[in-house]
CSV table of C-alpha atoms in Angstrom, one decimal:
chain,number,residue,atom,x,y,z
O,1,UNK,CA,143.6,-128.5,101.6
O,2,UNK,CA,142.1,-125.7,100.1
O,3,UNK,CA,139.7,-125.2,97.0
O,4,UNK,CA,138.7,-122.3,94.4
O,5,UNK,CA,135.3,-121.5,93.3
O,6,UNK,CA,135.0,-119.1,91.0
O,7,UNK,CA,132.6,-117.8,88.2
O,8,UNK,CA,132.4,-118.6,84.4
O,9,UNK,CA,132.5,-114.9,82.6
O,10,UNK,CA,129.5,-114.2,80.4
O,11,UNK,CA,129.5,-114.6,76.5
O,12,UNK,CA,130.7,-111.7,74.8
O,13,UNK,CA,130.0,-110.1,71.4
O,14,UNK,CA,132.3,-111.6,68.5
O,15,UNK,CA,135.2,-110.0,66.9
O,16,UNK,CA,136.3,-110.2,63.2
O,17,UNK,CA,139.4,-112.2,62.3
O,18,UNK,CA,142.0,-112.1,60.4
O,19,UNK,CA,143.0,-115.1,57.8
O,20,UNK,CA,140.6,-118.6,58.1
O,21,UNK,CA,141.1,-121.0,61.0
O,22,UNK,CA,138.8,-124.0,62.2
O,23,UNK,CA,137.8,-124.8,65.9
O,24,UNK,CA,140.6,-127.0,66.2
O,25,UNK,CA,143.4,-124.8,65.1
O,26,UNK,CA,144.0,-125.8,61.9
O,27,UNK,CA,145.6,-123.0,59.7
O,28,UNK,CA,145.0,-122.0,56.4
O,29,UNK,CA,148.0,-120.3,53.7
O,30,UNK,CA,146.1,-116.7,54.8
O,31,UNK,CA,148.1,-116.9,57.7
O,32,UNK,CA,151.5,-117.2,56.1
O,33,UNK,CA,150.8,-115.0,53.5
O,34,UNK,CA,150.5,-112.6,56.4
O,35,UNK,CA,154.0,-113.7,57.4
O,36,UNK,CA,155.4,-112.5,54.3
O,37,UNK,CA,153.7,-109.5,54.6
O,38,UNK,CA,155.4,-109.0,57.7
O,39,UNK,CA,158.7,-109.3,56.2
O,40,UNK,CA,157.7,-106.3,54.2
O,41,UNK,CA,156.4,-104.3,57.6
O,42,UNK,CA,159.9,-105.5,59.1
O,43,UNK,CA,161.8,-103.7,56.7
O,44,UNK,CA,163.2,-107.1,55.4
O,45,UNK,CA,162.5,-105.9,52.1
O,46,UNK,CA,162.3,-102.5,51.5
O,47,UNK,CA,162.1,-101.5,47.6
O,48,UNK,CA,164.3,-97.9,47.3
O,49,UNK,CA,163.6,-95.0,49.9
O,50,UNK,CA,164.7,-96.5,53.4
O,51,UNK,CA,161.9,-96.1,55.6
O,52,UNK,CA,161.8,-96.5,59.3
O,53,UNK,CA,160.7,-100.4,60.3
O,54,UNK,CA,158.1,-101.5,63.3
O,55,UNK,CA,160.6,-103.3,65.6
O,56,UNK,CA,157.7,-106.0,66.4
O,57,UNK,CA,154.7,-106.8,64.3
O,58,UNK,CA,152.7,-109.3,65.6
O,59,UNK,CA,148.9,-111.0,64.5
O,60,UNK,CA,147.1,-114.2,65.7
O,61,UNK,CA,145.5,-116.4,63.4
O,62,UNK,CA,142.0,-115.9,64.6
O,63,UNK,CA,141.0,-113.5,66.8
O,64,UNK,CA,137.8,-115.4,67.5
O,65,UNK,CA,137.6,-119.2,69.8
O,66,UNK,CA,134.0,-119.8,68.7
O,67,UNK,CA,132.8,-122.6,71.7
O,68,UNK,CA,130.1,-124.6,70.3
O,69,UNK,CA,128.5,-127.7,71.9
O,70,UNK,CA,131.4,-130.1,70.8
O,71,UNK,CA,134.1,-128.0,71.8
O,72,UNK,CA,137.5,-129.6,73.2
O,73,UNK,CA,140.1,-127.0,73.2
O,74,UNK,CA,142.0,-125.5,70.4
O,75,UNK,CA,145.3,-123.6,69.8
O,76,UNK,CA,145.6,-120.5,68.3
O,77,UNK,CA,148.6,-119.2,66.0
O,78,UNK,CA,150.5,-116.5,66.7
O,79,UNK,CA,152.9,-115.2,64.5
O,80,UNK,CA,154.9,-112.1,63.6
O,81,UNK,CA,158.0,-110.8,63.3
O,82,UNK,CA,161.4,-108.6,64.4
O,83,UNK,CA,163.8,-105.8,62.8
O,84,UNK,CA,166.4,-107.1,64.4
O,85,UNK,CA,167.4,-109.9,66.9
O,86,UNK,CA,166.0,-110.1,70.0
O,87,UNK,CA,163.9,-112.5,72.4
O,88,UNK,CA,160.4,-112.2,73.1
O,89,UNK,CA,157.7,-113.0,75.7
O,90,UNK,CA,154.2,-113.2,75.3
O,91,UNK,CA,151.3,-113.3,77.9
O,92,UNK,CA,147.8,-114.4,77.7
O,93,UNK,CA,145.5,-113.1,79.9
O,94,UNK,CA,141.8,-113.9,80.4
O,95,UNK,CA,138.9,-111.4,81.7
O,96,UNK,CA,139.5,-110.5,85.6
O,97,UNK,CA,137.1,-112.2,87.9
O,98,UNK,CA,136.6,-112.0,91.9
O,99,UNK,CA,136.9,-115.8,93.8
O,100,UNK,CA,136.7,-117.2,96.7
O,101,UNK,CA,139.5,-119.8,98.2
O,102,UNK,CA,138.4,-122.1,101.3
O,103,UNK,CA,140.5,-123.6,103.8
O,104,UNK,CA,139.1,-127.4,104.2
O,105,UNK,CA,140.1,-129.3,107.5
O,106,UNK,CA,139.1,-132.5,108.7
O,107,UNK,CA,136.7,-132.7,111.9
O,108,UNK,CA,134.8,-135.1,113.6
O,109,UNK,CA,136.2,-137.6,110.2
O,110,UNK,CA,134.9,-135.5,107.8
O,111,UNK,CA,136.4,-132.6,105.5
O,112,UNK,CA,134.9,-129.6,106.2
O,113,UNK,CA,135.2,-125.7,105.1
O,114,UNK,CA,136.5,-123.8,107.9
O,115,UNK,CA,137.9,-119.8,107.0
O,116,UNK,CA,138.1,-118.7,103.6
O,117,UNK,CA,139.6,-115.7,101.7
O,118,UNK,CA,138.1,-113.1,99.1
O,119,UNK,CA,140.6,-112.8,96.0
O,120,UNK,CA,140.3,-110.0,93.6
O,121,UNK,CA,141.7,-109.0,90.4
O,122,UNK,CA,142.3,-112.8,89.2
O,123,UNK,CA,142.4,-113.8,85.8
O,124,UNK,CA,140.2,-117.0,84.3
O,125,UNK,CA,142.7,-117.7,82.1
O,126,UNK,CA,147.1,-117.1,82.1
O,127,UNK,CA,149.4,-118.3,80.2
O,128,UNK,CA,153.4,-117.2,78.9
O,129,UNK,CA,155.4,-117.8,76.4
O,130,UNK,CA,159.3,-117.1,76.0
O,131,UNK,CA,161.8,-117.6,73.1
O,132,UNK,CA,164.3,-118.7,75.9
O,133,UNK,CA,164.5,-119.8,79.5
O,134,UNK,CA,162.6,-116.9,80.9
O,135,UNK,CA,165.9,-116.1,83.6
O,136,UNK,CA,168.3,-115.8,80.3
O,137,UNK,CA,166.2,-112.8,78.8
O,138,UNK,CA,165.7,-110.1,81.6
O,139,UNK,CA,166.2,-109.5,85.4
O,140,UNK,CA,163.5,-110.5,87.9
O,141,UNK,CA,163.1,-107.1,88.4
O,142,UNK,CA,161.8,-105.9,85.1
O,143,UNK,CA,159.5,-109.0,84.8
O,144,UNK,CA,157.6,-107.8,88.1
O,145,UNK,CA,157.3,-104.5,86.8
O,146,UNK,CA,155.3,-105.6,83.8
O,147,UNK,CA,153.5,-108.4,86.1
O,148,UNK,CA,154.6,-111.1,83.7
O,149,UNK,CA,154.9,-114.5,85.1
O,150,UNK,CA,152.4,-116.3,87.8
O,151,UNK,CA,154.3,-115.2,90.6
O,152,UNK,CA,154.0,-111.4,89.6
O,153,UNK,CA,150.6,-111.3,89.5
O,154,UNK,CA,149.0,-109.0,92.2
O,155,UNK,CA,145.8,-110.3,93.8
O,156,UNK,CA,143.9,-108.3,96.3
O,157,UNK,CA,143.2,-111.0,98.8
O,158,UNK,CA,140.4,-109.9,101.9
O,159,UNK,CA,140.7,-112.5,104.5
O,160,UNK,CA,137.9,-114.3,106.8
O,161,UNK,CA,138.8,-115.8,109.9
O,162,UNK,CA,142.3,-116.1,112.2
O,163,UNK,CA,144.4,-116.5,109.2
O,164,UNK,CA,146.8,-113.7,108.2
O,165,UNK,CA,149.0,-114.8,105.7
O,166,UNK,CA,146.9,-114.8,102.6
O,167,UNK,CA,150.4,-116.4,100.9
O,168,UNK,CA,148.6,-119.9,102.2
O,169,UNK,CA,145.6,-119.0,99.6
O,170,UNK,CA,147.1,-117.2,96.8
O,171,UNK,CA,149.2,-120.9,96.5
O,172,UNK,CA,146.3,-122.6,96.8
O,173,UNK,CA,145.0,-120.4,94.2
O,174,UNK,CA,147.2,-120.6,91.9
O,175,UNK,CA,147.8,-124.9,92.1
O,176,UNK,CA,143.9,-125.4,91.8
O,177,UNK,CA,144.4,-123.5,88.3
O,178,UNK,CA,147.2,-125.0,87.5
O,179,UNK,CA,145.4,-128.4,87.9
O,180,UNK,CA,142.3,-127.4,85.8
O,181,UNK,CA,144.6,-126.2,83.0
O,182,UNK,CA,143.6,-122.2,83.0
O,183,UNK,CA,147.5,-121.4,84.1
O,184,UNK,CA,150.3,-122.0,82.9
O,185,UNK,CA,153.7,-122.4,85.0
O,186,UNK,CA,156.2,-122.8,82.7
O,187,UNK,CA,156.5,-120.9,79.2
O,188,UNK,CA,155.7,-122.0,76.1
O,189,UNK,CA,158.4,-122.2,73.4
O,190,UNK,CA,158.5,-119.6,70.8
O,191,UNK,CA,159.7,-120.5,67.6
O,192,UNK,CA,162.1,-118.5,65.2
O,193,UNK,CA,161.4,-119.5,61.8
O,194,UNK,CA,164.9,-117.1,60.6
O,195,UNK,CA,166.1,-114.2,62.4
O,196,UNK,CA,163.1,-112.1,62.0
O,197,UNK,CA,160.2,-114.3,61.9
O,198,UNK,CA,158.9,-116.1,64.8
O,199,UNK,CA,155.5,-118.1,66.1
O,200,UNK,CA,153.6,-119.8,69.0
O,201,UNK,CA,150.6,-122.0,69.6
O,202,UNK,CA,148.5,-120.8,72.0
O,203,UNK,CA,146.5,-123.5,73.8
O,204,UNK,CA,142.8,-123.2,74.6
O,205,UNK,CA,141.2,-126.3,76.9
O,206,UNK,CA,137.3,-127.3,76.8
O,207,UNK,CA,136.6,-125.1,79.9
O,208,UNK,CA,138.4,-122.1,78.6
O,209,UNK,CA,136.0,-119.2,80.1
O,210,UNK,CA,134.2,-117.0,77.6
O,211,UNK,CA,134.9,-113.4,77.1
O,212,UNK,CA,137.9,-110.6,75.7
O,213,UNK,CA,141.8,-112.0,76.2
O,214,UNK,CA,144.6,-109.8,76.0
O,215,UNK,CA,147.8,-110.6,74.6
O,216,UNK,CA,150.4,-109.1,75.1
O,217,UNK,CA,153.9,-109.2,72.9
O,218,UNK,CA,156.9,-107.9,74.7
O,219,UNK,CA,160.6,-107.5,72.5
O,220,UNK,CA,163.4,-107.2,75.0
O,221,UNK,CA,166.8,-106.3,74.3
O,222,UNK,CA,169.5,-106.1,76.5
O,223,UNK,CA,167.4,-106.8,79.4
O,224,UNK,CA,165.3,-104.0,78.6
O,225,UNK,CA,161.6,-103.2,76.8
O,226,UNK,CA,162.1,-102.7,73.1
O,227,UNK,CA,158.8,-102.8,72.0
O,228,UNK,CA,155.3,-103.5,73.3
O,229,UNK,CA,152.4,-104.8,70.9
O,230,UNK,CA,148.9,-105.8,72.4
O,231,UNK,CA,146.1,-107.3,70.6
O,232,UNK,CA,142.7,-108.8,71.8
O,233,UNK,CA,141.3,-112.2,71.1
O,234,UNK,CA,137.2,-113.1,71.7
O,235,UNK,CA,136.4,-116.8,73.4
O,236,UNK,CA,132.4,-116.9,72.7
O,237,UNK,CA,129.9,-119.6,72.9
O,238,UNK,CA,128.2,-120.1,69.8
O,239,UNK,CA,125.2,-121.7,68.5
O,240,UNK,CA,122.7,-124.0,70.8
O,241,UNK,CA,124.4,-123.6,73.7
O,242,UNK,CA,125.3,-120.1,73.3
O,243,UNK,CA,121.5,-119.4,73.9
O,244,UNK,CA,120.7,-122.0,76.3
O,245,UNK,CA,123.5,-119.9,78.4
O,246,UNK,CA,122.4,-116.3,77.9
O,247,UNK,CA,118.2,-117.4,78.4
O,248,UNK,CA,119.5,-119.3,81.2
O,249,UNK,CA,121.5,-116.3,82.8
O,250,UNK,CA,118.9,-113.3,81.4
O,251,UNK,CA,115.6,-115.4,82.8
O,252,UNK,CA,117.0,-117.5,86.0
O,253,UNK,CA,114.0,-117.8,87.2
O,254,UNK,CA,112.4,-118.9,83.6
O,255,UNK,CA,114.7,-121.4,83.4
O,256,UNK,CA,114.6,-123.1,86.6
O,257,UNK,CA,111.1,-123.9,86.0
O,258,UNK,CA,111.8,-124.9,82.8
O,259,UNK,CA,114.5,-127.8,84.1
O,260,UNK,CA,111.9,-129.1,86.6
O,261,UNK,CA,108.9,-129.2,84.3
O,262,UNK,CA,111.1,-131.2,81.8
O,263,UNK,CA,112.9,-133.3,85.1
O,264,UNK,CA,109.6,-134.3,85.9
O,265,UNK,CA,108.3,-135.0,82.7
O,266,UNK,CA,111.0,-137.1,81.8
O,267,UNK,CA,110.6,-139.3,85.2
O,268,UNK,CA,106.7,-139.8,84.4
O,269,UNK,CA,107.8,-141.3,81.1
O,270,UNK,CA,111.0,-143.7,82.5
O,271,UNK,CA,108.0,-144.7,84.7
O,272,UNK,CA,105.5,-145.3,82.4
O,273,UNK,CA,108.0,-147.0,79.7
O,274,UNK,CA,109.5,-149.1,82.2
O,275,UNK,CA,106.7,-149.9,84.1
O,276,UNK,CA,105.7,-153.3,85.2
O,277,UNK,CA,103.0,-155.4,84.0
């Protein structure tokens, strides 16, 4: 059996969005008025001179996940469109983090941590999404090359103990996120709403990690890259717990002393409230 720890990345600054979204992915008529702009950017519609098209436009419907106390996940739209037919793949990636993967074995009757491995270079968050079954649209080969897809990510993996296949870990890895929802195994569907237009819901849980997500939109024709299109999306913690985390993380120390002052406030006053007569 082996575990994961790893560390939640710290809050950062928020980004401006485009069209109006709530927490819990509800979307607004902004975002498909976008999508018939995009018709226009696609060269769907194109009103006397010809002009040369973007073969892939792409936009999300908020480029901010605002985490407030009540938070429970949300999914995010993603939308754009194509000049002309093709499939596309989409990846969500979450801000790198180092963690540490430990090799439990029973001794004695009890479970223990025995050796352990250093991984670097692994996201807190991953997730794809495909217009088809992923082996339809491209070779193995060209998916590797762009490290789409769980099993072409590359982790730097340092290990401690005996143990010298670090394949053992990296599995262990990758099932412990799995099972707390930050990967994704299998690709999402993407949608085609005509020949051009296409969308996605991209899912956040209640312990998405905070920080700057790349997305990355891939159009693949023929087996081959058509046309790459990136674009950044901001999970930040807002409001009361937003500053409870960044005083607790800024004064440790401050805060520490804090907790136990009001700990053992609260236990004089159970006492005195429930005290006996």
């Amino acid at each position: 059996m082996m575990m994961a720890n790893h560390c939640q990345p710290a809050a950062l600054a928020r980004n401006t969005h485009i069209g109006k979204t709530t927490t819990n992915g509800t979307r607004t008529p902004a975002a498909f008025i976008l999508l018939a702009g995009l018709l226009l950017l696609a060269g769907t519609i194109l009103p006397g001179k010809q002009a040369k098209a973007d073969p892939l436009v792409v936009d999300l419907s908020n480029h901010l996940v605002a985490i407030s106390t009540g938070f429970t996940g949300t999914d995010v739209l993603l939308f754009g469109a194509i000049e002309n037919k093709g499939d596309v793949v989409i990846t969500v990636r979450g801000p790198e983090r180092d963690m540490v993967v430990r090799r439990k074995e029973r001794k004695a009757g009890i479970w223990i941590n025995t050796q352990s491995a250093y991984v670097r270079n692994v996201p807190t968050y991953y997730a794809t999404a495909a217009s088809r079954p992923i082996e339809l649209i491209a070779n193995d080969r060209l998916f590797a090359s762009y490290h789409i897809g769980l099993q072409n990510q590359r982790f730097v993996t340092t290990m401690n103990g005996d143990d010298t296949d670090d394949s053992l870990y990296r599995d262990a890895l990758l099932r412990n996120m799995e099972y707390v929802g930050l990967f994704n195994d299998k690709p999402s569907k993407i949608s085609f709403l005509s020949n051009q237009l296409f969308r996605t819901d991209i899912h956040f849980p209640a312990n998405t990690p905070t920080g700057t997500y790349v997305i990355d939109v891939y159009l693949i024709r023929d087996g081959r890259i058509a046309s790459i299109k990136t674009t950044p999306l901001v999970v930040s913690k807002t409001g009361v717990s937003a500053d409870v985390y960044d005083f607790a993380h800024r004064y440790s120390a401050l805060y520490g002393i804090i907790a136990v002052i009001i700990a053992g406030f609260a236990g004089w006053l159970a006492s005195v409230v429930f005290r006996k007569n």
